mmCIF file of C-alpha atoms and ligand atoms in Angstrom:
data_model
loop_
_atom_site.group_PDB
_atom_site.id
_atom_site.type_symbol
_atom_site.label_atom_id
_atom_site.label_comp_id
_atom_site.label_asym_id
_atom_site.label_seq_id
_atom_site.Cartn_x
_atom_site.Cartn_y
_atom_site.Cartn_z
ATOM 1 C CA UNK A 1 0.202 0.030 -0.111
ATOM 2 C CA UNK A 2 1.453 3.327 -1.098
ATOM 3 C CA UNK A 3 -0.157 6.479 0.449
ATOM 4 C CA UNK A 4 -1.768 8.699 -2.186
ATOM 5 C CA UNK A 5 -1.977 5.942 -4.620
ATOM 6 C CA UNK A 6 -5.281 5.967 -6.129
ATOM 7 C CA UNK A 7 -5.013 2.365 -7.416
ATOM 8 C CA UNK A 8 -3.901 1.346 -3.627
ATOM 9 C CA UNK A 9 -6.990 2.925 -2.567
ATOM 10 C CA UNK A 10 -9.166 1.170 -4.835
ATOM 11 C CA UNK A 11 -7.577 -2.076 -3.696
ATOM 12 C CA UNK A 12 -8.363 -1.157 0.086
ATOM 13 C CA UNK A 13 -11.716 -0.090 -1.002
ATOM 14 C CA UNK A 14 -11.068 3.377 0.295
ATOM 15 C CA UNK A 15 -12.323 4.333 -3.231
ATOM 16 C CA UNK A 16 -15.171 2.389 -5.060
ATOM 17 C CA UNK A 17 -14.642 0.624 -8.250
ATOM 18 C CA UNK A 18 -16.514 -1.810 -10.564
ATOM 19 C CA UNK A 19 -14.892 -4.945 -10.026
ATOM 20 C CA UNK A 20 -14.082 -7.489 -12.947
ATOM 21 C CA UNK A 21 -12.006 -10.002 -11.007
ATOM 22 C CA UNK A 22 -10.288 -10.256 -7.861
ATOM 23 C CA UNK A 23 -7.712 -12.786 -6.141
ATOM 24 C CA UNK A 24 -4.923 -12.731 -3.613
ATOM 25 C CA UNK A 25 -2.663 -11.226 -6.091
ATOM 26 C CA UNK A 26 -4.641 -9.252 -8.628
ATOM 27 C CA UNK A 27 -7.550 -6.907 -9.249
ATOM 28 C CA UNK A 28 -9.245 -6.087 -12.303
ATOM 29 C CA UNK A 29 -11.951 -3.206 -12.534
ATOM 30 C CA UNK A 30 -13.471 -0.924 -15.210
ATOM 31 C CA UNK A 31 -11.638 2.032 -16.394
ATOM 32 C CA UNK A 32 -13.635 5.239 -14.920
ATOM 33 C CA UNK A 33 -13.150 6.985 -18.434
ATOM 34 C CA UNK A 34 -13.607 4.015 -20.827
ATOM 35 C CA UNK A 35 -11.695 4.295 -24.341
ATOM 36 C CA UNK A 36 -13.755 1.357 -25.702
ATOM 37 C CA UNK A 37 -16.888 -0.518 -25.012
ATOM 38 C CA UNK A 38 -14.659 -3.003 -23.039
ATOM 39 C CA UNK A 39 -12.110 -1.170 -21.074
ATOM 40 C CA UNK A 40 -10.884 -2.461 -18.005
ATOM 41 C CA UNK A 41 -7.567 -2.326 -15.870
ATOM 42 C CA UNK A 42 -5.665 -5.291 -14.337
ATOM 43 C CA UNK A 43 -3.432 -4.439 -11.494
ATOM 44 C CA UNK A 44 -1.230 -6.320 -9.093
ATOM 45 C CA UNK A 45 -2.112 -5.935 -5.342
ATOM 46 C CA UNK A 46 1.181 -4.804 -4.643
ATOM 47 C CA UNK A 47 2.229 -1.327 -5.191
ATOM 48 C CA UNK A 48 4.608 -1.631 -8.202
ATOM 49 C CA UNK A 49 5.165 1.705 -9.878
ATOM 50 C CA UNK A 50 5.582 0.700 -13.436
ATOM 51 C CA UNK A 51 6.579 -2.136 -15.792
ATOM 52 C CA UNK A 52 10.139 -0.374 -15.646
ATOM 53 C CA UNK A 53 10.320 -1.202 -11.975
ATOM 54 C CA UNK A 54 9.962 -5.125 -12.309
ATOM 55 C CA UNK A 55 12.340 -7.905 -12.276
ATOM 56 C CA UNK A 56 12.446 -11.629 -12.959
ATOM 57 C CA UNK A 57 10.887 -12.032 -9.110
ATOM 58 C CA UNK A 58 7.692 -10.520 -10.759
ATOM 59 C CA UNK A 59 7.615 -13.156 -13.850
ATOM 60 C CA UNK A 60 4.632 -15.200 -12.466
ATOM 61 C CA UNK A 61 2.579 -12.327 -11.500
ATOM 62 C CA UNK A 62 3.053 -10.623 -14.729
ATOM 63 C CA UNK A 63 2.126 -13.958 -16.372
ATOM 64 C CA UNK A 64 -1.046 -14.290 -14.395
ATOM 65 C CA UNK A 65 -2.157 -10.571 -15.334
ATOM 66 C CA UNK A 66 -1.734 -11.376 -19.022
ATOM 67 C CA UNK A 67 -3.289 -14.860 -18.747
ATOM 68 C CA UNK A 68 -6.357 -13.313 -17.097
ATOM 69 C CA UNK A 69 -6.315 -10.425 -19.726
ATOM 70 C CA UNK A 70 -7.796 -13.077 -22.195
ATOM 71 C CA UNK A 71 -10.152 -14.740 -20.106
ATOM 72 C CA UNK A 72 -11.656 -11.385 -18.706
ATOM 73 C CA UNK A 73 -11.784 -9.697 -21.976
ATOM 74 C CA UNK A 74 -14.234 -12.437 -23.179
ATOM 75 C CA UNK A 75 -16.085 -12.399 -19.960
ATOM 76 C CA UNK A 76 -16.522 -8.834 -20.408
ATOM 77 C CA UNK A 77 -17.877 -9.282 -23.952
ATOM 78 C CA UNK A 78 -14.892 -8.928 -26.134
ATOM 79 C CA UNK A 79 -15.089 -12.217 -28.000
ATOM 80 C CA UNK A 80 -13.205 -11.588 -31.213
ATOM 81 C CA UNK A 81 -10.037 -10.382 -29.689
ATOM 82 C CA UNK A 82 -8.815 -7.279 -27.651
ATOM 83 C CA UNK A 83 -5.947 -4.960 -27.260
ATOM 84 C CA UNK A 84 -3.610 -4.518 -24.194
ATOM 85 C CA UNK A 85 -1.631 -1.646 -23.205
ATOM 86 C CA UNK A 86 0.758 -0.870 -20.609
ATOM 87 C CA UNK A 87 1.858 2.867 -20.467
ATOM 88 C CA UNK A 88 5.275 3.183 -18.609
ATOM 89 C CA UNK A 89 6.694 6.229 -17.456
ATOM 90 C CA UNK A 90 7.057 9.823 -18.944
ATOM 91 C CA UNK A 91 7.539 8.430 -22.564
ATOM 92 C CA UNK A 92 4.743 6.190 -22.342
ATOM 93 C CA UNK A 93 2.551 8.865 -20.826
ATOM 94 C CA UNK A 94 1.689 6.705 -17.812
ATOM 95 C CA UNK A 95 -0.881 8.822 -15.632
ATOM 96 C CA UNK A 96 -1.217 6.612 -12.564
ATOM 97 C CA UNK A 97 2.177 5.249 -11.140
ATOM 98 C CA UNK A 98 0.810 1.938 -10.218
ATOM 99 C CA UNK A 99 1.570 -0.741 -12.691
ATOM 100 C CA UNK A 100 -1.624 -1.594 -14.683
ATOM 101 C CA UNK A 101 -2.574 -3.466 -18.094
ATOM 102 C CA UNK A 102 -5.332 -1.776 -19.866
ATOM 103 C CA UNK A 103 -7.730 -4.133 -21.637
ATOM 104 C CA UNK A 104 -9.538 -2.674 -24.656
ATOM 105 C CA UNK A 105 -12.139 -4.319 -26.756
ATOM 106 C CA UNK A 106 -15.894 -4.863 -27.697
ATOM 107 C CA UNK A 107 -17.507 -6.323 -30.779
ATOM 108 C CA UNK A 108 -15.963 -3.550 -33.267
ATOM 109 C CA UNK A 109 -12.447 -3.195 -34.501
ATOM 110 C CA UNK A 110 -10.533 -0.724 -32.246
ATOM 111 C CA UNK A 111 -8.840 2.331 -34.240
ATOM 112 C CA UNK A 112 -5.400 1.658 -35.524
ATOM 113 C CA UNK A 113 -2.377 1.992 -33.227
ATOM 114 C CA UNK A 114 -1.425 5.601 -32.446
ATOM 115 C CA UNK A 115 0.557 6.055 -35.761
ATOM 116 C CA UNK A 116 2.482 3.717 -37.771
ATOM 117 C CA UNK A 117 6.076 4.870 -39.376
ATOM 118 C CA UNK A 118 5.861 4.217 -42.968
HETATM 119 P P1 LIG B 201 -2.374 5.551 -17.539
HETATM 120 O O1 LIG B 201 -2.409 6.913 -18.448
HETATM 121 O O2 LIG B 201 -1.748 5.647 -16.187
HETATM 122 O O3 LIG B 201 -1.810 4.379 -18.308
HETATM 123 O O4 LIG B 201 -3.926 5.161 -17.146
HETATM 124 C C1 LIG B 201 -4.497 5.336 -15.957
HETATM 125 C C2 LIG B 201 -6.047 5.019 -16.296
HETATM 126 O O5 LIG B 201 -6.739 5.021 -15.046
HETATM 127 C C3 LIG B 201 -6.976 5.921 -17.058
HETATM 128 O O6 LIG B 201 -7.438 5.486 -18.000
HETATM 129 C C4 LIG B 201 -7.917 6.335 -16.191
HETATM 130 O O7 LIG B 201 -9.144 6.674 -16.742
HETATM 131 C C5 LIG B 201 -7.993 5.306 -14.991
HETATM 132 N N1 LIG B 201 -8.303 5.898 -13.845
HETATM 133 C C6 LIG B 201 -7.854 6.967 -12.998
HETATM 134 N N2 LIG B 201 -8.376 7.185 -11.999
HETATM 135 C C7 LIG B 201 -9.177 6.026 -11.661
HETATM 136 C C8 LIG B 201 -10.177 5.911 -10.869
HETATM 137 O O8 LIG B 201 -10.221 6.396 -9.680
HETATM 138 N N3 LIG B 201 -10.938 4.821 -11.117
HETATM 139 C C9 LIG B 201 -10.838 4.091 -12.083
HETATM 140 N N4 LIG B 201 -11.782 2.981 -12.376
HETATM 141 N N5 LIG B 201 -10.302 4.313 -13.016
HETATM 142 C C10 LIG B 201 -9.242 5.271 -12.855
HETATM 143 ZN ZN1 LIG B 202 -0.500 1.818 -5.578
#
């Protein structure tokens, strides 16, 4: 638990969220400002700042999060695929510094990636 971390407050239920999944290691909840018909976040319950702050000791946890992405995307109604995004640090435009995997989907194709170099 890190003080002043909005996602730690969601884990401790100090702040409300719409839960998608929870176990002893992770919590998944809908994004408050959805960018697609399906948009939820999967976070570790331990406060890890970002993907730039993990090491091999986190491999199983990260594996669990990525495995859950697929299961939960389908459960949330994204049957034909989805997109995962992990914004990291300043360059990645990360806003909340508690590691989270965005899962976006729905039943129509998402816009293309931000841009493609030719
Ligand atoms: P980032 O830009 O750090 O990758 O994404 C942070 C995400 O967290 C944003 O999509 C934002 O809408 C979401 N978010 C921020 N505060 C809250 C909150 O209090 N509740 C929920 N459910 N989502 C939040
Ligand atoms: Zn936190």
